[in-house]
Short mmCIF file of C-alpha atoms in Angstrom, two decimals:
data_model
loop_
_atom_site.label_atom_id
_atom_site.label_comp_id
_atom_site.label_asym_id
_atom_site.label_seq_id
_atom_site.Cartn_x
_atom_site.Cartn_y
_atom_site.Cartn_z
CA MET A 152 -17.13 4.78 9.08
CA ILE A 153 -19.69 2.00 9.52
CA ARG A 154 -22.33 3.84 7.50
CA VAL A 155 -20.44 3.38 4.24
CA LEU A 156 -20.89 -0.38 4.66
CA ARG A 157 -24.63 0.14 4.13
CA ASN A 158 -23.81 0.61 0.47
CA PRO A 159 -24.17 -2.98 -0.87
CA THR A 160 -21.63 -2.56 -3.67
CA TYR A 161 -18.98 -1.09 -1.41
CA ARG A 162 -19.74 -3.72 1.26
CA ALA A 163 -19.12 -6.53 -1.23
CA LEU A 164 -15.93 -4.90 -2.53
CA PHE A 165 -14.63 -4.27 0.98
CA LEU A 166 -15.27 -7.89 1.99
CA ALA A 167 -13.51 -9.04 -1.19
CA GLN A 168 -10.51 -6.89 -0.23
CA VAL A 169 -10.43 -8.28 3.32
CA LEU A 170 -10.54 -11.91 2.17
CA ALA A 171 -7.86 -11.34 -0.46
CA LEU A 172 -5.66 -9.63 2.15
CA LEU A 173 -6.04 -12.54 4.57
CA GLY A 174 -5.07 -14.91 1.78
CA THR A 175 -2.03 -12.78 0.97
CA GLY A 176 -1.03 -12.79 4.65
CA LEU A 177 -1.12 -16.59 4.76
CA LEU A 178 0.93 -16.61 1.55
CA THR A 179 3.64 -14.50 3.20
CA VAL A 180 4.07 -17.01 6.04
CA ALA A 181 3.91 -20.06 3.79
CA LEU A 182 6.36 -18.58 1.29
CA GLY A 183 8.91 -17.97 4.04
CA LEU A 184 8.64 -21.58 5.21
CA LEU A 185 8.85 -22.86 1.64
CA ALA A 186 12.00 -20.78 1.06
CA PHE A 187 13.58 -22.25 4.20
CA ASP A 188 12.66 -25.76 3.04
CA LEU A 189 14.40 -25.22 -0.29
CA ALA A 190 17.30 -22.95 0.68
CA GLY A 191 17.93 -23.51 4.41
CA ASP A 192 20.10 -20.76 5.86
CA SER A 193 19.93 -18.88 2.54
CA ALA A 194 16.17 -18.43 2.86
CA GLY A 195 16.65 -14.72 3.63
CA ALA A 196 18.42 -14.18 0.32
CA VAL A 197 15.64 -16.04 -1.51
CA LEU A 198 12.94 -13.92 0.14
CA GLY A 199 14.94 -10.74 -0.51
CA THR A 200 15.12 -11.61 -4.19
CA ALA A 201 11.39 -12.44 -4.24
CA LEU A 202 10.64 -9.04 -2.63
CA THR A 203 12.71 -7.28 -5.27
CA ILE A 204 10.85 -9.18 -8.00
CA LYS A 205 7.59 -8.07 -6.39
CA MET A 206 8.62 -4.41 -6.53
CA LEU A 207 9.83 -4.72 -10.12
CA ALA A 208 6.46 -6.21 -11.09
CA TYR A 209 4.67 -3.34 -9.35
CA VAL A 210 6.82 -0.66 -10.95
CA GLY A 211 7.36 -2.08 -14.42
CA VAL A 212 4.33 -4.24 -15.14
CA ALA A 213 1.47 -2.28 -13.57
CA PRO A 214 1.44 0.71 -15.99
CA VAL A 215 1.70 -1.54 -19.05
CA ILE A 216 -1.10 -3.88 -17.99
CA ALA A 217 -3.30 -0.95 -16.93
CA ALA A 218 -2.95 0.61 -20.37
CA LEU A 219 -3.72 -2.74 -22.02
CA VAL A 220 -6.88 -3.45 -19.99
CA ASP A 221 -8.14 0.12 -19.63
CA ARG A 222 -10.94 -0.41 -22.18
CA LEU A 223 -12.07 -3.73 -20.67
CA PRO A 224 -14.95 -3.93 -18.15
CA LYS A 225 -13.56 -3.46 -14.64
CA LYS A 226 -15.41 -6.53 -13.38
CA ALA A 227 -13.65 -8.69 -15.97
CA VAL A 228 -10.28 -7.18 -15.04
CA LEU A 229 -10.76 -7.77 -11.30
CA VAL A 230 -12.08 -11.31 -11.68
CA GLY A 231 -9.37 -12.17 -14.20
CA ALA A 232 -6.64 -10.93 -11.84
CA ASP A 233 -8.14 -12.97 -8.98
CA ALA A 234 -8.30 -16.05 -11.23
CA VAL A 235 -4.58 -15.73 -12.01
CA ARG A 236 -3.73 -15.31 -8.32
CA PHE A 237 -5.91 -18.31 -7.46
CA ALA A 238 -4.10 -20.49 -10.01
CA VAL A 239 -0.65 -19.40 -8.81
CA ALA A 240 -1.55 -20.09 -5.17
CA LEU A 241 -2.66 -23.61 -6.12
CA GLY A 242 0.65 -24.12 -7.94
CA LEU A 243 2.95 -23.03 -5.10
CA PRO A 244 2.63 -26.25 -3.02
CA TRP A 245 4.17 -28.16 -5.95
CA VAL A 246 7.30 -26.00 -6.17
CA THR A 247 10.58 -27.92 -5.93
CA GLU A 248 13.10 -25.36 -7.22
CA ILE A 249 13.95 -21.82 -6.11
CA TRP A 250 13.61 -20.43 -9.65
CA GLN A 251 10.02 -21.65 -9.66
CA ILE A 252 9.32 -19.45 -6.63
CA TYR A 253 10.65 -16.42 -8.48
CA GLY A 254 8.58 -17.13 -11.59
CA LEU A 255 5.32 -17.72 -9.71
CA VAL A 256 5.88 -14.68 -7.48
CA PHE A 257 6.36 -12.51 -10.56
CA ILE A 258 3.11 -13.77 -12.10
CA LEU A 259 1.16 -13.40 -8.85
CA GLN A 260 2.43 -9.90 -8.13
CA SER A 261 1.77 -8.83 -11.73
CA ALA A 262 -1.83 -9.93 -11.18
CA SER A 263 -1.93 -7.99 -7.90
CA ALA A 264 -0.52 -4.96 -9.74
CA THR A 265 -3.50 -5.27 -12.08
CA PHE A 266 -6.13 -5.84 -9.39
CA THR A 267 -5.22 -3.21 -6.78
CA PRO A 268 -5.26 0.02 -8.87
CA ALA A 269 -8.39 -1.09 -10.75
CA PHE A 270 -10.10 -1.86 -7.44
CA GLN A 271 -9.07 1.45 -5.86
CA SER A 272 -10.16 3.46 -8.90
CA LEU A 273 -13.70 2.05 -8.63
CA ILE A 274 -14.39 3.26 -5.08
CA PRO A 275 -14.87 7.00 -5.89
CA GLY A 276 -17.62 5.99 -8.31
CA VAL A 277 -19.25 3.75 -5.72
CA LEU A 278 -19.03 6.42 -2.99
CA PRO A 279 -19.06 9.81 -4.77
CA ASP A 280 -19.52 11.84 -1.57
CA SER A 281 -16.06 12.91 -0.40
CA ARG A 282 -16.80 12.33 3.29
CA ASP A 283 -17.97 8.77 2.62
CA TYR A 284 -14.92 8.20 0.42
CA THR A 285 -12.59 9.33 3.21
CA ARG A 286 -14.27 6.93 5.62
CA ALA A 287 -13.93 4.14 3.08
CA LEU A 288 -10.20 4.91 2.83
CA SER A 289 -9.90 4.63 6.61
CA LEU A 290 -11.72 1.29 6.56
CA SER A 291 -9.36 0.09 3.84
CA ARG A 292 -6.36 1.13 5.92
CA LEU A 293 -7.82 -0.66 8.94
CA ALA A 294 -8.16 -3.79 6.81
CA TYR A 295 -4.48 -3.63 5.85
CA ASP A 296 -3.38 -3.11 9.45
CA LEU A 297 -5.63 -5.81 10.88
CA GLU A 298 -4.37 -8.23 8.23
CA SER A 299 -0.79 -7.60 9.33
CA LEU A 300 -1.80 -8.52 12.89
CA LEU A 301 -4.32 -11.31 12.25
CA SER A 302 -2.73 -13.25 9.38
CA PRO A 303 0.35 -14.39 11.36
CA ALA A 304 -1.88 -15.41 14.27
CA LEU A 305 -4.24 -17.29 11.95
CA ALA A 306 -1.29 -18.99 10.26
CA ALA A 307 0.09 -20.04 13.67
CA VAL A 308 -3.25 -21.67 14.54
CA PHE A 309 -3.39 -23.54 11.23
CA LEU A 310 0.21 -24.71 11.55
CA THR A 311 -0.59 -26.49 14.82
CA VAL A 312 -2.74 -29.00 12.89
CA LEU A 313 -1.70 -28.62 9.22
CA ALA A 314 1.48 -28.71 7.16
CA TYR A 315 2.57 -25.29 5.91
CA ASN A 316 1.76 -26.22 2.29
CA ASN A 317 -1.91 -26.12 3.25
CA LEU A 318 -1.59 -22.37 3.89
CA PHE A 319 -1.37 -21.92 0.12
CA LEU A 320 -4.86 -23.46 -0.10
CA GLY A 321 -6.06 -20.77 2.33
CA THR A 322 -4.50 -18.18 0.04
CA ALA A 323 -6.27 -19.66 -2.98
CA PHE A 324 -9.57 -19.70 -1.08
CA GLY A 325 -9.19 -15.99 -0.26
CA PHE A 326 -8.67 -15.09 -3.93
CA LEU A 327 -11.58 -17.32 -4.98
CA CYS A 328 -13.93 -15.63 -2.51
CA SER A 329 -12.75 -12.23 -3.72
CA ALA A 330 -13.59 -13.14 -7.33
CA VAL A 331 -17.05 -14.45 -6.36
CA LEU A 332 -17.89 -11.29 -4.42
CA VAL A 333 -16.79 -9.05 -7.30
CA LEU A 334 -18.92 -11.11 -9.69
CA ALA A 335 -21.94 -10.78 -7.41
CA CYS A 336 -21.91 -6.98 -7.02
CA ARG A 337 -23.08 -4.30 -9.45
CA LEU A 338 -20.19 -2.03 -10.36
CA PRO A 339 -20.61 1.52 -11.68
CA ALA A 340 -20.12 1.93 -15.40
CA ALA A 341 -16.47 2.77 -16.01
CA LYS A 342 -15.38 5.31 -18.59
CA ALA A 343 -12.28 4.56 -20.58
CA SER A 344 -10.12 6.81 -22.68
CA GLY A 345 -10.61 6.57 -26.42
CA ASP A 346 -6.87 6.94 -27.01
CA GLY A 347 -4.60 4.20 -28.31
CA PHE A 348 -2.29 2.08 -26.16
CA TRP A 349 0.83 4.23 -26.64
CA THR A 350 -1.14 7.34 -25.69
CA ARG A 351 -2.72 5.70 -22.62
CA LEU A 352 0.56 4.25 -21.35
CA PRO A 353 2.10 7.56 -20.10
CA THR A 354 -1.23 9.19 -19.17
CA GLY A 355 -0.96 8.56 -15.43
CA ILE A 356 2.60 9.87 -15.24
CA ARG A 357 1.61 12.91 -17.31
CA VAL A 358 -1.22 13.73 -14.89
CA PHE A 359 1.22 13.45 -11.96
CA ALA A 360 3.63 15.83 -13.68
CA ARG A 361 0.91 18.42 -14.40
CA THR A 362 -0.91 18.36 -11.06
CA PRO A 363 0.58 20.14 -8.00
CA ALA A 364 -1.27 17.89 -5.54
CA LEU A 365 0.13 14.74 -7.15
CA ARG A 366 3.66 16.13 -7.21
CA PHE A 367 3.17 16.71 -3.49
CA LEU A 368 1.94 13.10 -3.14
CA MET A 369 5.07 11.79 -4.88
CA LEU A 370 7.24 13.55 -2.29
CA ALA A 371 5.08 12.17 0.54
CA ASN A 372 5.52 8.69 -0.95
CA MET A 373 9.26 8.99 -0.44
CA VAL A 374 8.80 9.96 3.20
CA VAL A 375 6.58 6.92 3.75
CA ALA A 376 9.05 4.62 1.98
CA ALA A 377 11.87 5.77 4.27
CA GLY A 378 9.83 5.13 7.42
CA THR A 379 8.47 1.79 6.25
CA ALA A 380 11.82 0.43 5.05
CA ILE A 381 13.52 0.62 8.43
CA VAL A 382 10.64 -1.27 10.03
CA LEU A 383 10.23 -4.03 7.45
CA VAL A 384 13.92 -4.59 6.74
CA ASN A 385 15.67 -3.92 10.04
CA SER A 386 13.19 -4.97 12.75
CA VAL A 387 14.59 -8.50 12.78
CA VAL A 388 18.14 -7.13 13.13
CA TYR A 389 17.18 -4.92 16.06
CA ALA A 390 15.26 -7.72 17.79
CA ARG A 391 17.75 -10.57 17.34
CA ALA A 392 21.18 -8.96 16.85
CA VAL A 393 21.02 -5.66 18.76
CA PHE A 394 18.81 -6.51 21.74
CA ARG A 395 19.41 -10.33 21.71
CA LEU A 396 15.72 -11.22 21.98
CA ASP A 397 13.75 -14.20 20.65
CA ASP A 398 11.51 -14.60 17.60
CA ALA A 399 8.48 -13.29 19.48
CA ALA A 400 10.21 -9.91 19.79
CA LEU A 401 10.06 -9.49 16.01
CA ALA A 402 6.30 -10.08 16.05
CA LEU A 403 5.99 -7.57 18.91
CA ALA A 404 7.93 -4.90 16.99
CA LEU A 405 5.83 -5.32 13.86
CA GLY A 406 2.70 -5.40 16.03
CA CYS A 407 3.59 -2.03 17.59
CA TYR A 408 3.96 -0.56 14.10
CA GLY A 409 0.55 -1.96 13.19
CA VAL A 410 -1.11 -0.68 16.37
CA GLY A 411 0.23 2.82 15.73
CA SER A 412 -1.13 2.69 12.19
CA LEU A 413 -4.52 1.44 13.40
CA ALA A 414 -4.83 4.20 15.98
CA ALA A 415 -4.09 6.90 13.41
CA ALA A 416 -6.42 5.41 10.78
CA LEU A 417 -9.35 5.72 13.17
CA SER A 418 -8.74 9.45 13.53
CA VAL A 419 -8.14 10.26 9.85
CA PRO A 420 -11.78 11.07 8.89
CA TRP A 421 -12.02 13.60 11.72
CA LEU A 422 -8.61 15.10 10.94
CA VAL A 423 -9.36 15.43 7.22
CA ASP A 424 -12.75 17.01 7.89
CA ARG A 425 -11.18 19.51 10.27
CA PHE A 426 -7.79 20.28 8.69
CA GLY A 427 -7.98 19.03 5.09
CA VAL A 428 -6.04 16.36 3.22
CA ILE A 429 -2.77 18.24 2.64
CA ARG A 430 -2.30 19.38 6.24
CA THR A 431 -3.08 15.87 7.53
CA MET A 432 -0.50 14.37 5.19
CA LEU A 433 2.09 17.00 6.10
CA ALA A 434 1.54 16.22 9.77
CA GLY A 435 1.94 12.51 9.04
CA SER A 436 5.19 13.16 7.16
CA ALA A 437 6.52 15.16 10.12
CA VAL A 438 5.56 12.30 12.46
CA ILE A 439 7.53 9.86 10.27
CA VAL A 440 10.62 12.10 10.40
CA ALA A 441 10.26 12.27 14.19
CA GLY A 442 9.97 8.47 14.40
CA LEU A 443 13.10 8.00 12.30
CA ALA A 444 14.99 10.53 14.42
CA ALA A 445 13.91 8.53 17.48
CA ALA A 446 15.27 5.37 15.81
CA VAL A 447 18.62 7.13 15.28
CA PHE A 448 18.68 8.10 18.96
CA VAL A 449 17.81 4.58 20.11
CA THR A 450 20.42 3.01 17.83
CA GLY A 451 23.19 5.41 18.81
CA MET A 452 22.49 6.00 22.49
CA LEU A 453 20.21 3.34 23.98
CA ALA A 454 21.09 0.10 22.19
CA ALA A 455 23.14 -1.19 25.12
CA GLY A 456 20.70 -0.18 27.87
CA PRO A 457 17.46 -1.63 29.25
CA ALA A 458 15.46 1.36 27.98
CA GLY A 459 16.45 0.73 24.37
CA TRP A 460 13.90 -1.93 23.44
CA PRO A 461 10.82 -0.11 24.84
CA ALA A 462 12.05 3.09 23.18
CA LEU A 463 12.38 1.30 19.84
CA LEU A 464 8.85 -0.11 20.15
CA ALA A 465 7.58 3.42 20.81
CA ALA A 466 9.47 4.70 17.75
CA TRP A 467 7.91 1.95 15.62
CA ALA A 468 4.42 2.90 16.85
CA VAL A 469 5.13 6.55 15.92
CA LEU A 470 6.25 5.46 12.44
CA GLY A 471 3.03 3.45 12.06
CA MET A 472 0.96 6.49 13.00
CA GLY A 473 2.77 8.73 10.53
CA THR A 474 2.45 6.20 7.72
CA SER A 475 -1.30 5.91 8.23
CA LEU A 476 -1.74 9.70 8.36
CA VAL A 477 -0.09 9.96 4.94
CA ASN A 478 -1.37 6.86 3.17
CA THR A 479 -5.00 6.84 4.28
CA PRO A 480 -6.07 10.25 2.87
CA SER A 481 -3.72 10.13 -0.13
CA SER A 482 -6.32 8.48 -2.38
CA ARG A 483 -8.47 11.62 -1.96
CA LEU A 484 -5.81 13.46 -3.96
CA LEU A 485 -5.91 10.80 -6.67
CA ALA A 486 -9.71 10.83 -6.91
CA GLU A 487 -9.88 14.63 -6.94
CA SER A 488 -7.06 14.97 -9.47
CA SER A 489 -8.38 12.53 -12.06
CA THR A 490 -11.36 12.14 -14.35
CA PRO A 491 -13.55 9.02 -14.71
CA ALA A 492 -11.84 8.33 -18.05
CA ASN A 493 -8.25 8.39 -16.75
CA ARG A 494 -8.77 7.39 -13.11
CA ASN A 495 -7.54 3.81 -13.42
CA LEU A 496 -4.37 5.01 -15.17
CA VAL A 497 -3.74 7.66 -12.49
CA TYR A 498 -4.21 5.15 -9.67
CA THR A 499 -1.87 2.77 -11.49
CA ALA A 500 0.76 5.51 -11.78
CA GLN A 501 0.54 6.08 -8.02
CA PHE A 502 0.82 2.33 -7.44
CA ALA A 503 3.98 2.13 -9.55
CA LEU A 504 5.60 5.40 -8.41
CA SER A 505 5.02 4.76 -4.70
CA HIS A 506 6.59 1.31 -4.94
CA ALA A 507 9.49 2.73 -6.96
CA CYS A 508 10.43 4.69 -3.84
CA PHE A 509 11.04 1.39 -2.04
CA LEU A 510 13.61 0.46 -4.66
CA ILE A 511 15.61 3.34 -3.15
CA THR A 512 14.87 2.91 0.56
CA TYR A 513 15.02 -0.90 0.79
CA PRO A 514 18.68 -1.01 -0.33
CA ILE A 515 19.53 1.81 2.08
CA ALA A 516 17.94 -0.08 4.97
CA GLY A 517 19.33 -3.47 3.95
CA TRP A 518 22.72 -2.96 2.34
CA LEU A 519 23.81 0.04 4.40
CA GLY A 520 22.21 -1.44 7.52
CA GLU A 521 24.32 -4.59 7.12
CA GLY A 522 27.41 -2.51 7.82
CA SER A 523 25.92 0.11 10.15
CA LEU A 524 22.38 0.26 11.54
CA LEU A 525 23.07 3.77 12.79
CA GLY A 526 24.20 4.84 9.33
CA ALA A 527 21.09 3.34 7.71
CA ALA A 528 18.76 5.00 10.23
CA GLY A 529 20.56 8.31 9.75
CA VAL A 530 20.40 8.24 5.95
CA LEU A 531 16.71 7.24 5.98
CA THR A 532 16.02 10.12 8.36
CA LEU A 533 17.73 12.52 5.96
CA VAL A 534 15.76 11.11 3.01
CA ALA A 535 12.48 11.55 4.87
CA ALA A 536 13.40 15.05 6.06
CA ALA A 537 14.34 16.06 2.51
CA GLY A 538 11.02 14.70 1.25
CA LEU A 539 9.11 16.65 3.90
CA ALA A 540 11.00 19.86 3.12
CA ALA A 541 10.32 19.45 -0.60
CA ALA A 542 6.63 18.75 0.10
CA LEU A 543 6.39 21.94 2.16
CA ALA A 544 8.10 23.86 -0.65
CA GLN A 545 5.58 22.41 -3.10
CA THR A 546 2.68 23.75 -1.04
CA ARG A 547 4.26 27.21 -0.85
CA LYS A 548 5.03 27.19 -4.57
CA ASN A 549 1.36 26.63 -5.26
CA HIS A 550 0.24 29.30 -2.80
CA GLY A 551 -0.48 26.93 0.07
CA PHE A 552 -3.03 24.71 -1.69
CA THR A 553 -5.10 22.82 0.87
CA GLY A 554 -6.15 19.83 -1.19
CA PRO A 555 -9.61 18.37 -1.63
CA GLN A 556 -12.34 19.93 0.47
CA PRO A 557 -15.59 18.19 1.52
CA GLU A 558 -17.56 18.08 -1.73
CA ARG A 559 -18.53 15.57 -4.39
CA LEU A 560 -15.59 13.89 -6.06
CA GLU A 561 -17.10 13.41 -9.52
CA ARG A 562 -16.89 16.56 -11.62
CA PRO A 563 -16.43 16.79 -15.37
CA ARG A 564 -13.12 18.33 -16.23
CA GLY A 565 -10.44 18.13 -18.87
CA ILE A 566 -7.08 16.54 -18.25
CA ASP A 567 -5.26 19.84 -18.73
CA ARG A 568 -7.40 21.49 -16.06
CA VAL A 569 -7.16 18.64 -13.54
CA GLY A 570 -7.51 19.84 -10.00
CA ALA A 571 -7.73 23.53 -10.89
CA ARG A 572 -10.74 24.12 -8.62
CA SER A 573 -9.49 22.03 -5.74
CA TYR A 574 -6.61 24.17 -4.52
CA ARG A 575 -6.46 27.67 -3.23
#
């Protein structure tokens, strides 16, 4: 994976991603403390609403903005999105009302919904060799996982000498560095569709509907959303309410999920080279179902015993592994199933559709889990199992297509023939 960092453009973009992620991690900690300052014991409700606003921005705003900016230079789009995020981060320390949090979070996440798909759609042009692209995807996944482990630790160090409001300055600094790095690198010329706005708007969804591999990806997204929701929403309930542990136990649970994801991300390039993208993602989906089944067993049978907590940590690590096995190679399907002209719109559709799945699984984990953790774990297991079964049926329906094989990603093709040569 290290060899892809020899490409100066990718190296600059990767460093920009890492710095922006670290800034976002500091923002997460600072936002939680700000919510507690303003709302006290109702801070959880405030953060829950902010998370819902984030998902609505991802699902509703991303496709519209992508269609609006599709003809603009990608460098201008990325730098503009970073500039908006920088300004919002500087404004957060001055917040005095809860509604101001909601408004600024919506603006910031709308900017992130602009930046992330545009950024991801550039990488296939920077690294056209499919093997290098797969390694870049693994590096990107490692960056996400390391951020989830390092940002809380970095925030804890800063909070020993600084007030939490200063963490927002760290967030702003991360976005500023990201913008500077994007400005400094030479990006490949991007091709945009010549269609009008109303034609571009549904393009990504239309490609998903026409392409077997992307229909498969949509089903895999639901499996991932089920496995992720139980970890992000219910870990605190398991740690504090079920096993009666302290705050550090929550960090340990999330850390086990991250470690499992890291371990799998390191093996993805080898697995994809040996077994292909589709089989790797199917295996990851099966691992997620197994992890959720383990969570059901722990919740129903081991919650009262001393073996319950270690078993839950193991289940969380398994869920992290499965998530990484699905998410890391999934962008290969997007790159292989799109053209240079529609790639940004296809990546944006994936961004919106994958987050739409969380609008289903978050309420299951949260609202159903409030009454019965066992019921929530059971329903999420059924959702994931149904997604896996449908994904398997999709592969059989299309004669067992194997997904992208090791070859160059850039090939001229028409939108109606997307992916026709990639599956067999």
